[in-house]
Amino acid sequence: MRIEFYKSALCPRCAYASHVLKKLQAEFDDIEIVSFDIATDFKAFKDANIRMIPTIKHQDSSRSWLLPKASEIRDFVLQNRCSNERPASQNE
């Protein structure tokens, strides 16, 4: 599962969200985190239509926070992780 993480190196809320994401990545080995920093990769922000940091995105689903909570970040990641795990045959 690929998570895109939009952040700024100067943002303390982003540092906290990064910490939570790294803990989730250690817990679930199928999570890949790709980070984009607004100072060095503004084009990625523009292309993804990101207007607030921190923002995490998986496919077409994204979430931004003014005050990120570990439980909300975890819920977003796990909800999207579960949506990727579909049975081989749904007609059984």
CSV table of C-alpha atoms in Angstrom, one decimal:
chain,number,residue,atom,x,y,z
A,1,MET,CA,0.0,0.0,0.0
A,2,ARG,CA,1.4,3.3,-1.0
A,3,ILE,CA,0.8,6.4,1.2
A,4,GLU,CA,1.8,9.8,-0.1
A,5,PHE,CA,2.7,12.2,2.7
A,6,TYR,CA,2.6,15.9,2.0
A,7,LYS,CA,4.5,17.9,4.5
A,8,SER,CA,7.0,20.7,5.4
A,9,ALA,CA,10.3,20.2,7.2
A,10,LEU,CA,9.4,23.3,9.3
A,11,CYS,CA,5.9,22.1,10.4
A,12,PRO,CA,5.7,20.5,13.9
A,13,ARG,CA,2.3,19.0,13.0
A,14,CYS,CA,4.0,17.3,10.0
A,15,ALA,CA,6.7,15.9,12.2
A,16,TYR,CA,4.2,14.4,14.5
A,17,ALA,CA,2.2,12.9,11.6
A,18,SER,CA,5.5,11.5,10.2
A,19,HIS,CA,6.2,9.8,13.5
A,20,VAL,CA,2.8,8.2,13.5
A,21,LEU,CA,3.2,7.0,9.9
A,22,LYS,CA,6.6,5.5,10.6
A,23,LYS,CA,5.2,3.6,13.6
A,24,LEU,CA,2.4,2.2,11.3
A,25,GLN,CA,5.0,1.3,8.7
A,26,ALA,CA,7.0,-0.7,11.3
A,27,GLU,CA,3.8,-2.4,12.3
A,28,PHE,CA,2.6,-3.3,8.8
A,29,ASP,CA,5.3,-4.3,6.3
A,30,ASP,CA,3.1,-3.6,3.2
A,31,ILE,CA,2.9,0.1,3.8
A,32,GLU,CA,5.2,2.3,1.7
A,33,ILE,CA,5.4,6.0,2.5
A,34,VAL,CA,6.4,8.5,-0.1
A,35,SER,CA,7.1,11.9,1.3
A,36,PHE,CA,6.8,15.3,-0.5
A,37,ASP,CA,8.1,18.5,1.0
A,38,ILE,CA,6.5,21.7,-0.1
A,39,ALA,CA,9.9,23.5,-0.1
A,40,THR,CA,11.6,21.1,-2.5
A,41,ASP,CA,8.7,19.5,-4.5
A,42,PHE,CA,6.0,22.2,-4.9
A,43,LYS,CA,5.0,20.7,-8.3
A,44,ALA,CA,3.9,17.5,-6.5
A,45,PHE,CA,1.6,19.6,-4.2
A,46,LYS,CA,0.2,21.4,-7.2
A,47,ASP,CA,-0.4,18.2,-9.2
A,48,ALA,CA,-2.1,16.5,-6.3
A,49,ASN,CA,-4.2,19.6,-5.5
A,50,ILE,CA,-2.8,19.7,-1.9
A,51,ARG,CA,-3.8,22.9,-0.1
A,52,MET,CA,-3.0,22.0,3.5
A,53,ILE,CA,-0.3,20.2,5.5
A,54,PRO,CA,0.0,17.6,6.8
A,55,THR,CA,-1.9,15.6,4.2
A,56,ILE,CA,-1.8,11.9,3.6
A,57,LYS,CA,-3.2,10.4,0.4
A,58,HIS,CA,-3.8,6.9,-0.9
A,59,GLN,CA,-5.1,6.7,-4.4
A,60,ASP,CA,-8.2,9.0,-4.6
A,61,SER,CA,-8.6,9.3,-0.9
A,62,SER,CA,-6.9,12.0,1.2
A,63,ARG,CA,-7.0,13.5,4.6
A,64,SER,CA,-5.6,16.8,6.0
A,65,TRP,CA,-5.4,18.0,9.6
A,66,LEU,CA,-5.0,21.2,11.6
A,67,LEU,CA,-4.2,19.1,14.7
A,68,PRO,CA,-3.4,15.5,13.7
A,69,LYS,CA,-4.3,12.8,16.2
A,70,ALA,CA,-2.6,9.4,16.0
A,71,SER,CA,-5.9,7.6,16.1
A,72,GLU,CA,-7.2,9.6,13.1
A,73,ILE,CA,-4.1,8.9,11.1
A,74,ARG,CA,-4.2,5.2,12.0
A,75,ASP,CA,-7.9,5.0,11.1
A,76,PHE,CA,-7.3,6.6,7.7
A,77,VAL,CA,-4.4,4.2,6.9
A,78,LEU,CA,-6.1,1.1,8.1
A,79,GLN,CA,-9.4,1.9,6.4
A,80,ASN,CA,-7.6,2.4,3.1
A,81,ARG,CA,-5.4,-0.7,3.7
A,82,CYS,CA,-8.4,-2.9,4.2
A,83,SER,CA,-10.1,-1.6,1.1
A,84,ASN,CA,-7.0,-2.9,-0.8
A,85,GLU,CA,-7.4,-6.4,0.6
A,86,ARG,CA,-10.1,-8.0,-1.5
A,87,PRO,CA,-10.7,-11.7,-1.7
A,88,ALA,CA,-9.5,-13.5,-4.8
A,89,SER,CA,-13.1,-14.3,-5.7
A,90,GLN,CA,-16.0,-12.2,-4.4
A,91,ASN,CA,-18.6,-14.6,-5.8
A,92,GLU,CA,-17.9,-17.5,-3.4
